[in-house]
Amino acid sequence: MVPWRKNPRRARTAGMFVVLAAIATGGSAQAGPPVLPQYANDKHEGVSSCDGSTCHGSAGPRNDRSVLQNEFTTWINDDRHHTRAYKVLLNPESIAISRNLGRKAKPHQDDLCLDCHSDNPPAAKRRTENGAFRVDDGVGCEACHGGAERWLRPHDSGSTHAKNIELGLYPTDDPIARARLCLSCHFGDRKKFVNHRLMGAGHPRQSFELALFSILQPYHWEPDDDYSKRGKQAPSDIKLWAIGQAVAIDEVLDAMLDPNRNRLGLFPEFVLYDCHACHHNMDEQRRWKPRQSTGLGPGVARLNDASFLMLMQALELVATGEAAQLRTDLRALHQAASDGKGDAAAIAKGLRGRIAAWLPKLSAWKVDANVLRKLSARLLAQAEAGEFADYAASEQAAMAIQTVVYNYLVFGLIDDPTYDALERGELARMLAAVENPDTYVPARAQQSFKQLKAKLAGR
Ligand code: HEC
Ligand code: HEC
Ligand code: HEC
Ligand code: HEC
């Protein structure tokens, strides 16, 4: 369940190019958010339409071409979670989840599951001729890149990126659009959602961080010079991280405002709250500690505010006054959602408006080595001070810090041997401290943050 067991390092060259490309700003302006691949009108042609050896199924990268052409090979060999997402639905865990929920259909035939565990457009939007489209391909190319009906032919005869997007290619290079896409499955959207009933039936808890998960997926693209010349955005990892947090909050607020998702009988929907607020041992009677950012007393369930705390760290560097605003909003939201003081819906709506205004600022954020150092210092100081004591916040902080430290390497602030030593030592200890929600001890995580901070001092 915890993704960072894999080595987060992607091809070094790609990392360096990200830095270069981030300086040469490019990008395609969009009017209104693009429609997610599953809900758009274009037919899905199937993975078999992409995997030809002269298309995207080359055995190795083709460095003489604008794209690597081995995207399919990377997906099938290394993006195992997405490739096997459908097959998971055939295993005993999935069958038990469905049985517990009293579902009539088997999980691999149930839209409830297929909507996230495969590319699942409506039947009429699948190219069935010659068995081209197969739902058992799992989370295939078009689940992210959009149904290829209109762009398939033009895109291999030299049409521009902007033209492809006009023809229905999903703008995965745009970090805001990418965050919405990943989160539609890794959190949920208005049509699909892992609520507490699914959790109760045995579905694993969701956690997501855009930059780290992009690295781990792993990259099957190379944001090199040519990539930017073709008009594609190549956001740095840190920008991806910040935008990912802002969009995650927006999605949580949307769920909170959505009458189909925000209730569980008499109760509010539990997945919006910190799992550990309810799920911890009864014998830990002195676990409760006041937290400044909530302003809540003991004995109430707290919202999961991990992404809010992360975004606050980014806003401190992008627009200081706005960070204070987010702190005020978050406190008000906590008081309303857990203590009935104030109108949670009104606060959520206000905050969504502000997030819409912060996103362009985050998109324009210039991340250089100095910014990276400042962010790292902030995150580690707050972590050491115990500001991220809840499991969910500690886990997000650890993912952020993993991404930040990886970028020390990308920006040349540390060399390979130093990164390797951190990965075996302090980083490994930090990740181990947040690996298991059931054995999580805040003091141990705090200690690991402190040790990492000491190691990075002066870098
Ligand atoms: C909103 C999207 C969504 C829906 C709906 C959903 N899942 Fe999942 N599921 C995920 C994601 C994302 C993960 C990976 C969680 C992680 O590790 O971060 C996952 C993980 C799982 C796993 C664990 C996989 C593993 O590799 O161990 C099982 C089993 C599973 N889901 C079964 C189901 C079943 C059965 C249903 C339908 C009843 C379902 N899921 C519905 C998104 C979803
Ligand atoms: C989970 C989502 C996801 C899946 C599944 C996926 N991709 Fe991608 N792909 C991305 C993202 C994100 C990018 C980077 C942004 C971009 O270049 O648009 C990308 C980039 C690309 C690029 C652009 C490279 C460039 O230099 O312009 C190609 C080509 C590509 N993917 C092909 C594929 C193919 C073929 C498959 C299926 C075998 C596939 N992708 C599956 C998310 C995905
Ligand atoms: C159509 C739904 C869908 C979309 C879109 C999607 N994912 Fe996933 N992703 C899944 C499911 C389902 C799993 C879990 C499958 C399993 O464990 O068998 C998963 C697993 C993963 C994992 C492995 C996590 C772990 O616990 O090891 C990573 C990394 C990941 N996704 C990254 C991304 C990124 C980055 C994006 C956006 C570019 C994205 N995903 C978009 C459905 C999706
Ligand atoms: C407001 C309190 C509350 C929150 C927050 C909460 N849960 Fe629960 N959870 C419950 C209750 C009540 C049950 C039902 C226990 C029973 O059936 O005896 C339950 C049951 C479960 C179960 C089934 C195991 C069992 O004891 O029956 C799982 C798994 C689970 N929750 C996971 C989660 C996850 C993951 C989160 C966070 C995303 C979460 N819960 C958040 C109260 C909560």
Coordinates of C-alpha atoms and ligand atoms in Angstrom, one line a residue:
M1 CA 0.0 0.0 0.0
V2 CA 2.8 2.4 0.7
P3 CA 4.3 3.5 -2.6
W4 CA 7.8 4.6 -1.5
R5 CA 9.1 1.1 -1.0
K6 CA 10.1 1.5 -4.6
N7 CA 13.1 3.7 -5.4
P8 CA 11.8 7.1 -6.3
R9 CA 14.7 7.9 -8.6
R10 CA 13.7 8.3 -12.3
A11 CA 16.2 8.7 -15.1
R12 CA 18.6 11.4 -14.0
T13 CA 18.6 13.2 -17.3
A14 CA 14.8 13.6 -17.2
G15 CA 15.2 15.3 -13.8
M16 CA 17.7 17.8 -15.1
F17 CA 15.5 18.6 -18.1
V18 CA 12.6 19.4 -15.8
V19 CA 14.7 22.2 -14.3
L20 CA 15.7 23.5 -17.7
A21 CA 12.2 23.3 -19.1
A22 CA 10.7 25.0 -16.1
I23 CA 12.7 28.1 -16.9
A24 CA 11.6 28.2 -20.5
T25 CA 7.9 28.6 -19.7
G26 CA 5.5 27.2 -22.2
G27 CA 1.9 26.1 -21.9
S28 CA -1.5 26.0 -23.5
A29 CA -4.2 28.3 -22.0
Q30 CA -7.5 26.4 -21.4
A31 CA -11.0 27.9 -21.3
G32 CA -12.7 26.1 -18.4
P33 CA -11.5 22.8 -16.9
P34 CA -11.1 20.0 -19.6
V35 CA -13.6 17.1 -19.4
L36 CA -12.0 14.0 -17.8
P37 CA -11.2 11.2 -20.3
Q38 CA -13.9 8.9 -18.9
Y39 CA -16.7 11.4 -19.4
A40 CA -15.7 13.0 -22.7
N41 CA -17.5 12.1 -26.0
D42 CA -14.6 10.5 -27.9
K43 CA -14.5 6.8 -28.5
H44 CA -11.7 4.9 -26.8
E45 CA -9.6 3.0 -29.3
G46 CA -7.9 0.7 -26.9
V47 CA -4.3 0.1 -25.8
S48 CA -3.8 -2.1 -28.8
S49 CA -4.1 1.0 -31.0
C50 CA -1.0 2.5 -29.3
D51 CA 1.4 -0.4 -28.8
G52 CA 2.8 -0.9 -32.3
S53 CA 6.6 -1.2 -32.3
T54 CA 6.9 1.9 -34.5
C55 CA 4.3 3.8 -32.4
H56 CA 4.7 3.6 -28.6
G57 CA 5.7 -0.1 -28.3
S58 CA 9.4 0.3 -29.0
A59 CA 11.6 -1.9 -26.8
G60 CA 13.9 0.9 -25.7
P61 CA 13.7 4.7 -25.8
R62 CA 14.2 6.4 -29.2
N63 CA 16.3 9.4 -28.4
D64 CA 16.2 10.5 -32.0
R65 CA 12.5 11.2 -31.9
S66 CA 10.4 13.8 -30.2
V67 CA 8.8 11.2 -27.9
L68 CA 10.5 8.1 -26.4
Q69 CA 8.2 5.7 -28.3
N70 CA 8.6 3.0 -25.6
E71 CA 5.7 4.4 -23.5
F72 CA 3.8 1.1 -23.8
T73 CA 6.8 -0.9 -22.8
T74 CA 7.3 1.3 -19.7
W75 CA 3.6 1.1 -18.8
I76 CA 3.4 -2.7 -19.1
N77 CA 6.7 -3.4 -17.4
D78 CA 7.0 -0.7 -14.8
D79 CA 3.6 1.0 -14.3
R80 CA 2.4 -2.3 -12.8
H81 CA -0.3 -0.9 -10.5
H82 CA -2.2 0.7 -13.4
T83 CA -1.6 -2.4 -15.7
R84 CA -2.9 -4.8 -13.1
A85 CA -5.6 -2.5 -11.6
Y86 CA -8.3 -4.6 -13.4
K87 CA -6.8 -8.0 -12.4
V88 CA -7.0 -6.9 -8.7
L89 CA -10.8 -7.0 -9.1
L90 CA -10.6 -10.8 -9.6
N91 CA -8.7 -11.4 -6.3
P92 CA -10.3 -12.7 -3.0
E93 CA -9.9 -9.2 -1.4
S94 CA -12.0 -7.6 -4.1
I95 CA -14.6 -10.4 -4.0
A96 CA -14.9 -10.0 -0.2
I97 CA -15.3 -6.2 -0.5
S98 CA -18.1 -6.7 -3.0
R99 CA -19.8 -9.3 -0.9
N100 CA -19.6 -7.2 2.2
L101 CA -21.3 -4.4 0.3
G102 CA -24.0 -6.7 -0.9
R103 CA -23.2 -5.9 -4.5
K104 CA -25.0 -8.0 -7.1
A105 CA -22.4 -7.8 -9.8
K106 CA -18.9 -9.3 -9.5
P107 CA -16.3 -6.6 -8.9
H108 CA -14.8 -7.0 -12.4
Q109 CA -18.2 -6.4 -13.9
D110 CA -19.3 -3.7 -11.5
D111 CA -19.0 -0.1 -12.6
L112 CA -18.5 0.9 -9.0
C113 CA -15.1 -0.8 -9.2
L114 CA -14.3 -0.6 -12.9
D115 CA -14.6 3.2 -12.9
C116 CA -11.3 3.4 -11.1
H117 CA -9.7 0.1 -11.8
S118 CA -9.9 0.3 -15.6
D119 CA -10.6 2.6 -18.4
N120 CA -14.4 2.5 -18.2
P121 CA -16.2 4.8 -20.8
P122 CA -19.8 3.8 -21.6
A123 CA -20.2 0.9 -24.0
A124 CA -21.0 3.1 -27.0
K125 CA -17.6 4.9 -26.5
R126 CA -15.5 1.8 -27.0
R127 CA -13.9 0.7 -30.3
T128 CA -15.1 -2.9 -30.3
E129 CA -14.1 -3.8 -33.9
N130 CA -11.3 -6.5 -33.9
G131 CA -11.4 -6.5 -30.1
A132 CA -9.3 -3.2 -30.1
F133 CA -10.7 -2.0 -26.7
R134 CA -10.4 -4.2 -23.7
V135 CA -11.6 -3.3 -20.3
D136 CA -9.2 -5.8 -18.8
D137 CA -6.2 -3.7 -19.9
G138 CA -6.8 -1.9 -16.7
V139 CA -5.9 1.8 -16.4
G140 CA -4.7 2.1 -20.0
C141 CA -3.4 4.9 -22.1
E142 CA -6.8 6.6 -22.8
A143 CA -7.8 6.5 -19.2
C144 CA -5.3 9.4 -18.9
H145 CA -4.8 10.7 -22.4
G146 CA -8.4 10.7 -23.5
G147 CA -10.4 8.8 -26.1
A148 CA -8.3 8.8 -29.3
E149 CA -11.1 8.7 -31.8
R150 CA -10.3 12.1 -33.3
W151 CA -6.6 12.6 -32.5
L152 CA -5.3 9.1 -33.2
R153 CA -4.6 9.6 -37.0
P154 CA -3.6 13.3 -36.9
H155 CA -1.2 12.9 -33.9
D156 CA 1.1 10.5 -35.8
S157 CA 1.2 12.6 -38.9
G158 CA 2.7 15.7 -37.2
S159 CA -0.2 17.7 -35.7
T160 CA 0.7 20.1 -33.0
H161 CA 0.1 19.5 -29.3
A162 CA -2.5 22.3 -29.3
K163 CA -4.3 20.7 -32.2
N164 CA -4.3 17.3 -30.5
I165 CA -5.9 18.9 -27.5
E166 CA -8.5 20.4 -29.6
L167 CA -9.2 16.9 -31.0
G168 CA -9.8 15.5 -27.5
L169 CA -6.3 14.7 -26.1
Y170 CA -6.4 15.3 -22.4
P171 CA -3.9 18.0 -21.3
T172 CA -1.9 15.7 -18.9
D173 CA 1.0 18.2 -19.2
D174 CA -1.1 20.9 -17.4
P175 CA -0.4 20.3 -13.7
I176 CA -3.9 21.4 -12.6
A177 CA -5.6 19.2 -15.2
R178 CA -3.2 16.3 -14.3
A179 CA -4.0 16.7 -10.6
R180 CA -7.8 16.5 -11.3
L181 CA -7.2 13.4 -13.4
C182 CA -5.2 11.5 -10.9
L183 CA -7.4 12.5 -8.0
S184 CA -10.5 11.5 -9.8
C185 CA -9.4 7.9 -9.0
H186 CA -7.0 8.5 -6.1
F187 CA -9.7 10.4 -4.1
G188 CA -12.8 10.4 -6.2
D189 CA -15.1 12.8 -8.0
R190 CA -18.8 13.5 -8.3
K191 CA -19.4 10.1 -10.1
K192 CA -17.0 7.8 -8.3
F193 CA -15.9 7.8 -4.7
V194 CA -14.4 5.5 -2.1
N195 CA -16.5 6.4 0.8
H196 CA -16.4 5.0 4.4
R197 CA -18.7 2.1 3.5
L198 CA -16.1 0.9 1.0
M199 CA -13.4 1.3 3.6
G200 CA -15.5 -0.6 6.1
A201 CA -16.0 -3.4 3.5
G202 CA -12.2 -3.7 3.3
H203 CA -11.1 -1.2 0.6
P204 CA -7.6 0.2 1.4
R205 CA -7.3 3.8 2.6
Q206 CA -6.4 6.3 -0.2
S207 CA -3.4 8.6 0.0
F208 CA -1.9 10.6 -2.9
E209 CA 0.8 13.2 -3.6
L210 CA 1.0 14.3 -7.2
A211 CA 4.8 14.8 -7.6
L212 CA 5.9 11.7 -5.8
F213 CA 3.2 9.5 -7.4
S214 CA 4.2 10.9 -10.9
I215 CA 7.8 9.9 -10.2
L216 CA 6.7 6.4 -8.9
Q217 CA 4.3 5.8 -11.7
P218 CA 7.0 6.1 -13.3
Y219 CA 7.7 8.8 -15.9
H220 CA 7.2 7.3 -19.4
W221 CA 8.0 10.7 -20.9
E222 CA 11.0 13.0 -21.0
P223 CA 10.4 16.7 -20.5
D224 CA 13.4 17.8 -22.5
D225 CA 14.0 20.9 -24.7
D226 CA 12.0 19.5 -27.5
Y227 CA 9.1 18.9 -25.2
S228 CA 8.8 22.6 -24.3
K229 CA 9.3 23.6 -27.9
R230 CA 6.2 21.6 -28.7
G231 CA 4.3 23.9 -26.4
K232 CA 4.0 21.5 -23.5
Q233 CA 4.3 22.5 -19.8
A234 CA 7.0 20.9 -17.8
P235 CA 6.2 21.8 -14.1
S236 CA 9.0 21.2 -11.6
D237 CA 8.3 18.5 -8.9
I238 CA 7.8 21.2 -6.3
K239 CA 5.2 23.1 -8.3
L240 CA 3.4 19.8 -9.0
W241 CA 3.5 19.1 -5.3
A242 CA 1.9 22.5 -4.4
I243 CA -0.7 22.4 -7.1
G244 CA -1.5 18.8 -6.2
Q245 CA -2.2 19.8 -2.6
A246 CA -4.4 22.8 -3.7
V247 CA -6.5 20.7 -6.1
A248 CA -6.8 17.9 -3.4
I249 CA -8.3 20.4 -1.0
D250 CA -10.6 21.7 -3.7
E251 CA -11.8 18.1 -4.3
V252 CA -12.3 17.5 -0.6
L253 CA -14.4 20.7 -0.3
D254 CA -16.4 19.6 -3.4
A255 CA -17.2 16.3 -1.7
M256 CA -18.1 18.2 1.5
L257 CA -20.6 20.3 -0.5
D258 CA -21.9 17.4 -2.6
P259 CA -25.2 16.0 -1.1
N260 CA -24.5 12.6 -2.7
R261 CA -21.1 12.3 -1.0
N262 CA -21.1 14.3 2.2
R263 CA -23.4 12.1 4.4
L264 CA -23.4 8.7 5.9
G265 CA -26.9 8.4 7.3
L266 CA -27.2 10.8 10.2
F267 CA -23.4 11.4 10.2
P268 CA -21.1 13.4 7.9
E269 CA -19.1 11.2 5.5
F270 CA -16.3 9.7 7.7
V271 CA -13.6 9.5 4.9
L272 CA -13.4 13.3 5.0
Y273 CA -12.2 13.0 8.6
D274 CA -8.9 11.8 10.0
C275 CA -9.2 8.0 10.3
H276 CA -7.3 8.0 13.5
A277 CA -9.7 10.4 15.2
C278 CA -11.9 7.4 15.6
H279 CA -9.7 4.4 14.9
H280 CA -7.2 4.2 17.7
N281 CA -6.8 2.0 20.8
M282 CA -9.1 2.8 23.7
D283 CA -6.2 2.4 26.2
E284 CA -4.4 5.4 24.7
Q285 CA -6.3 7.7 27.0
R286 CA -3.8 10.5 27.1
R287 CA -3.3 10.7 23.3
W288 CA -5.1 13.9 22.8
K289 CA -3.1 17.1 22.6
P290 CA -4.3 20.5 21.6
R291 CA -3.4 21.6 18.0
Q292 CA -3.2 25.3 17.2
S293 CA -4.3 24.9 13.7
T294 CA -7.7 23.3 14.7
G295 CA -8.6 25.3 17.8
L296 CA -10.6 22.2 18.8
G297 CA -11.0 20.7 22.2
P298 CA -10.8 16.9 23.0
G299 CA -13.5 14.3 22.1
V300 CA -14.4 15.5 18.6
A301 CA -13.6 13.9 15.2
R302 CA -11.2 16.1 13.2
L303 CA -11.2 16.7 9.5
N304 CA -8.3 15.2 7.6
D305 CA -6.4 18.5 7.1
A306 CA -3.1 17.1 5.8
S307 CA -3.3 18.8 2.4
F308 CA -4.3 22.1 4.0
L309 CA -1.2 22.0 6.2
M310 CA 1.0 21.2 3.2
L311 CA -0.5 24.0 1.0
M312 CA 0.1 26.4 3.9
Q313 CA 3.9 25.7 3.7
A314 CA 3.9 26.5 -0.1
L315 CA 1.8 29.6 0.3
E316 CA 4.2 30.9 3.0
L317 CA 6.8 31.1 0.2
V318 CA 4.4 32.1 -2.7
A319 CA 2.2 34.7 -1.0
T320 CA 2.7 35.1 2.8
G321 CA -0.6 36.9 3.5
E322 CA -2.5 34.1 1.8
A323 CA -1.0 31.5 4.1
A324 CA -2.5 33.4 7.1
Q325 CA -5.8 33.5 5.3
L326 CA -5.7 29.7 4.8
R327 CA -4.9 29.2 8.4
T328 CA -8.0 31.3 9.4
D329 CA -10.2 29.4 7.0
L330 CA -9.0 26.0 8.1
R331 CA -9.6 26.9 11.8
A332 CA -13.1 28.1 10.9
L333 CA -13.8 24.9 8.9
H334 CA -12.6 22.7 11.7
Q335 CA -14.8 24.5 14.2
A336 CA -17.8 24.2 11.9
A337 CA -17.3 20.6 10.8
S338 CA -16.5 19.2 14.2
D339 CA -18.0 21.5 16.7
G340 CA -21.1 23.0 14.9
K341 CA -19.8 26.5 15.3
G342 CA -20.4 28.4 12.0
D343 CA -21.6 27.4 8.5
A344 CA -19.3 24.8 7.1
A345 CA -20.8 25.0 3.6
A346 CA -20.3 28.8 3.4
I347 CA -16.7 28.4 4.6
A348 CA -16.0 25.7 2.1
K349 CA -17.4 27.8 -0.7
G350 CA -15.3 30.8 0.3
L351 CA -12.2 28.7 0.4
R352 CA -12.9 27.1 -3.0
G353 CA -13.0 30.7 -4.4
R354 CA -9.7 31.5 -2.8
I355 CA -8.1 28.3 -4.1
A356 CA -9.2 29.3 -7.6
A357 CA -7.3 32.5 -7.1
W358 CA -4.2 30.8 -5.6
L359 CA -3.8 28.2 -8.4
P360 CA -2.5 30.8 -11.0
K361 CA 0.0 32.1 -8.4
L362 CA 1.2 28.5 -7.7
S363 CA 1.4 28.0 -11.5
A364 CA 3.6 31.1 -11.8
W365 CA 5.9 30.0 -8.9
K366 CA 9.6 30.0 -9.9
V367 CA 11.2 27.3 -8.0
D368 CA 15.0 27.6 -7.8
A369 CA 17.6 26.1 -5.4
N370 CA 16.9 28.8 -2.8
V371 CA 13.2 28.2 -2.8
L372 CA 13.9 24.5 -2.4
R373 CA 16.1 25.2 0.6
K374 CA 13.5 27.5 2.2
L375 CA 10.7 25.0 1.6
S376 CA 12.8 22.2 3.1
A377 CA 13.7 24.2 6.1
R378 CA 10.0 25.1 6.7
L379 CA 8.7 21.6 6.3
L380 CA 11.3 20.1 8.5
A381 CA 11.1 22.7 11.2
Q382 CA 7.3 22.4 11.4
A383 CA 7.6 18.6 11.4
E384 CA 10.2 18.7 14.2
A385 CA 8.0 21.0 16.2
G386 CA 5.2 18.4 16.0
E387 CA 2.8 20.4 13.8
F388 CA 2.2 17.3 11.7
A389 CA 1.4 15.0 14.5
D390 CA -1.7 13.3 13.1
Y391 CA -0.8 10.2 11.0
A392 CA -2.3 11.7 7.8
A393 CA -0.3 14.9 8.1
S394 CA 2.9 13.0 9.0
E395 CA 2.4 10.8 6.0
Q396 CA 1.9 13.8 3.7
A397 CA 4.9 15.6 5.3
A398 CA 7.0 12.5 4.7
M399 CA 6.0 12.3 1.0
A400 CA 6.7 16.1 0.6
I401 CA 10.1 15.8 2.2
Q402 CA 10.9 12.7 0.1
T403 CA 10.1 14.8 -3.0
V404 CA 12.1 17.8 -1.7
V405 CA 15.2 15.7 -0.9
Y406 CA 15.0 14.1 -4.2
N407 CA 15.1 17.6 -5.7
Y408 CA 18.2 18.4 -3.8
L409 CA 19.8 15.8 -6.1
V410 CA 18.0 17.2 -9.2
F411 CA 19.2 20.7 -8.4
G412 CA 22.7 19.5 -7.7
L413 CA 22.6 20.6 -4.0
I414 CA 23.8 17.1 -3.0
D415 CA 25.6 14.4 -5.1
D416 CA 24.7 10.9 -5.8
P417 CA 26.6 9.2 -3.0
T418 CA 25.0 11.7 -0.5
Y419 CA 21.5 10.9 -1.8
D420 CA 22.2 7.2 -1.6
A421 CA 23.3 7.5 2.0
L422 CA 20.2 9.5 2.9
E423 CA 18.0 7.0 1.1
R424 CA 19.5 4.1 3.1
G425 CA 19.6 6.1 6.4
E426 CA 17.5 9.1 7.4
L427 CA 15.0 9.0 4.5
A428 CA 14.4 5.2 5.1
R429 CA 13.9 5.9 8.8
M430 CA 11.4 8.7 8.1
L431 CA 9.5 6.6 5.7
A432 CA 9.5 3.6 8.1
A433 CA 8.1 5.8 10.8
V434 CA 5.0 6.6 8.7
E435 CA 4.7 3.3 6.9
N436 CA 2.1 1.6 9.0
P437 CA -0.9 3.6 10.3
D438 CA -1.5 1.0 13.0
T439 CA 1.9 1.2 14.6
Y440 CA 2.5 4.9 14.0
V441 CA 4.0 6.7 16.9
P442 CA 4.1 10.5 16.5
A443 CA 7.3 10.9 18.6
R444 CA 9.2 8.5 16.4
A445 CA 8.2 10.3 13.2
Q446 CA 9.2 13.6 14.9
Q447 CA 12.6 12.2 15.8
S448 CA 13.2 11.0 12.2
F449 CA 12.3 14.5 10.8
K450 CA 14.7 16.0 13.3
Q451 CA 17.6 13.7 12.2
L452 CA 16.9 14.5 8.5
K453 CA 16.9 18.2 9.3
A454 CA 20.3 17.9 10.9
K455 CA 21.7 16.0 7.9
L456 CA 20.5 18.7 5.4
A457 CA 21.7 21.6 7.5
G458 CA 24.0 23.8 5.4
R459 CA 23.2 22.1 2.1
Ligands
HEC1 C1 -12.6 6.3 -6.6 C2 -11.8 5.2 -7.2 C3 -11.9 3.8 -6.7 C4 -13.1 3.0 -6.6 C5 -14.5 3.5 -6.8 C6 -12.6 1.7 -6.2 N1 -11.3 1.7 -6.1 FE1 -10.1 0.2 -5.4 N2 -8.5 1.4 -5.4 C7 -8.4 2.6 -5.9 C8 -7.1 3.1 -5.7 C9 -6.6 4.5 -6.2 C10 -6.3 2.1 -5.1 C11 -4.9 2.2 -4.6 C12 -4.8 2.8 -3.3 C13 -3.4 3.1 -2.9 O1 -2.6 2.2 -2.7 O2 -3.0 4.3 -2.7 C14 -7.2 1.0 -4.9 C15 -6.9 -0.2 -4.3 C16 -7.7 -1.3 -4.3 C17 -7.3 -2.6 -3.8 C18 -5.9 -3.0 -3.3 C19 -5.1 -3.3 -4.5 C20 -3.7 -3.8 -4.2 O3 -2.8 -3.7 -5.1 O4 -3.5 -4.4 -3.1 C21 -8.4 -3.5 -4.0 C22 -8.4 -4.9 -3.6 C23 -9.5 -2.7 -4.5 N3 -9.0 -1.4 -4.7 C24 -10.7 -3.2 -4.8 C25 -11.8 -2.4 -5.2 C26 -13.1 -2.9 -5.4 C27 -13.5 -4.3 -5.2 C28 -13.9 -1.8 -5.7 C29 -15.4 -1.8 -6.0 C30 -16.2 -2.4 -5.0 C31 -13.1 -0.6 -5.7 N4 -11.8 -1.0 -5.5 C32 -13.5 0.6 -6.0 C33 -9.5 3.4 -6.4 C34 -10.8 3.0 -6.4
HEC2 C1 -2.0 7.2 -15.2 C2 -2.0 8.1 -16.3 C3 -1.3 7.7 -17.6 C4 -1.4 6.5 -18.3 C5 -2.1 5.3 -17.9 C6 -0.6 6.7 -19.5 N1 0.0 7.9 -19.5 FE1 1.1 8.7 -20.9 N2 1.4 10.4 -19.8 C7 0.8 10.7 -18.6 C8 1.4 11.9 -18.1 C9 1.0 12.5 -16.8 C10 2.3 12.4 -19.0 C11 3.2 13.7 -18.9 C12 2.5 14.9 -19.4 C13 2.4 14.9 -20.9 O1 3.4 14.8 -21.6 O2 1.3 15.1 -21.4 C14 2.3 11.4 -20.1 C15 3.0 11.6 -21.3 C16 2.9 10.7 -22.4 C17 3.5 11.0 -23.7 C18 4.1 12.3 -24.1 C19 5.6 12.3 -24.4 C20 6.1 13.6 -25.0 O3 7.3 13.7 -25.0 O4 5.3 14.4 -25.4 C21 3.2 9.9 -24.5 C22 3.6 9.7 -26.0 C23 2.4 9.0 -23.7 N3 2.3 9.5 -22.4 C24 1.9 7.8 -24.2 C25 1.3 6.9 -23.4 C26 0.9 5.5 -23.8 C27 1.1 5.0 -25.2 C28 0.2 4.9 -22.8 C29 -0.3 3.5 -22.7 C30 0.6 2.5 -23.0 C31 0.2 5.9 -21.7 N4 0.8 7.1 -22.1 C32 -0.4 5.7 -20.4 C33 -0.1 9.9 -18.0 C34 -0.5 8.6 -18.4
HEC3 C1 -8.8 5.5 -14.0 C2 -8.3 5.6 -12.6 C3 -6.9 6.1 -12.3 C4 -6.3 7.2 -12.8 C5 -6.8 8.3 -13.7 C6 -5.0 7.3 -12.1 N1 -4.8 6.2 -11.3 FE1 -3.1 5.7 -10.3 N2 -4.0 4.0 -9.6 C7 -5.3 3.6 -9.9 C8 -5.6 2.4 -9.2 C9 -6.9 1.6 -9.2 C10 -4.4 2.0 -8.5 C11 -4.2 0.8 -7.6 C12 -4.1 -0.5 -8.4 C13 -3.5 -1.6 -7.7 O1 -2.9 -1.4 -6.6 O2 -3.6 -2.7 -8.1 C14 -3.4 3.0 -8.8 C15 -2.1 3.0 -8.4 C16 -1.2 4.0 -8.6 C17 0.1 4.1 -8.0 C18 0.8 3.0 -7.1 C19 0.4 3.4 -5.7 C20 1.0 2.4 -4.7 O3 0.3 2.3 -3.6 O4 2.0 1.8 -4.9 C21 0.7 5.2 -8.5 C22 2.2 5.7 -8.2 C23 -0.2 5.9 -9.2 N3 -1.4 5.2 -9.3 C24 0.0 7.2 -9.8 C25 -1.0 7.9 -10.5 C26 -0.8 9.2 -11.2 C27 0.5 10.0 -11.0 C28 -1.9 9.5 -11.8 C29 -2.2 10.7 -12.7 C30 -1.3 11.0 -13.7 C31 -2.8 8.4 -11.7 N4 -2.2 7.4 -10.9 C32 -4.1 8.3 -12.3 C33 -6.2 4.3 -10.7 C34 -6.0 5.4 -11.4
HEC4 C1 -16.1 9.5 12.8 C2 -15.5 8.2 13.1 C3 -14.7 7.5 12.0 C4 -13.8 7.9 11.1 C5 -13.3 9.4 11.0 C6 -13.4 6.8 10.4 N1 -14.0 5.7 10.8 FE1 -13.8 3.8 10.0 N2 -15.2 3.1 11.3 C7 -16.0 3.9 12.1 C8 -17.1 3.1 12.6 C9 -18.1 3.6 13.6 C10 -16.9 1.8 12.0 C11 -17.8 0.6 12.2 C12 -17.3 -0.3 13.3 C13 -18.1 -1.5 13.5 O1 -18.8 -2.0 12.5 O2 -18.1 -2.1 14.6 C14 -15.8 1.8 11.2 C15 -15.3 0.8 10.5 C16 -14.2 0.8 9.7 C17 -13.5 -0.3 9.1 C18 -14.0 -1.8 9.2 C19 -13.4 -2.4 10.3 C20 -14.3 -2.4 11.5 O3 -13.8 -2.2 12.6 O4 -15.5 -2.7 11.3 C21 -12.5 0.1 8.4 C22 -11.5 -0.7 7.6 C23 -12.4 1.5 8.5 N3 -13.5 1.9 9.3 C24 -11.5 2.4 7.9 C25 -11.5 3.8 8.0 C26 -10.6 4.6 7.3 C27 -9.5 4.2 6.3 C28 -10.9 5.9 7.7 C29 -10.3 7.2 7.2 C30 -10.3 7.4 5.8 C31 -11.9 5.8 8.7 N4 -12.3 4.5 8.8 C32 -12.5 6.9 9.3 C33 -15.7 5.2 12.5 C34 -14.9 6.1 11.8

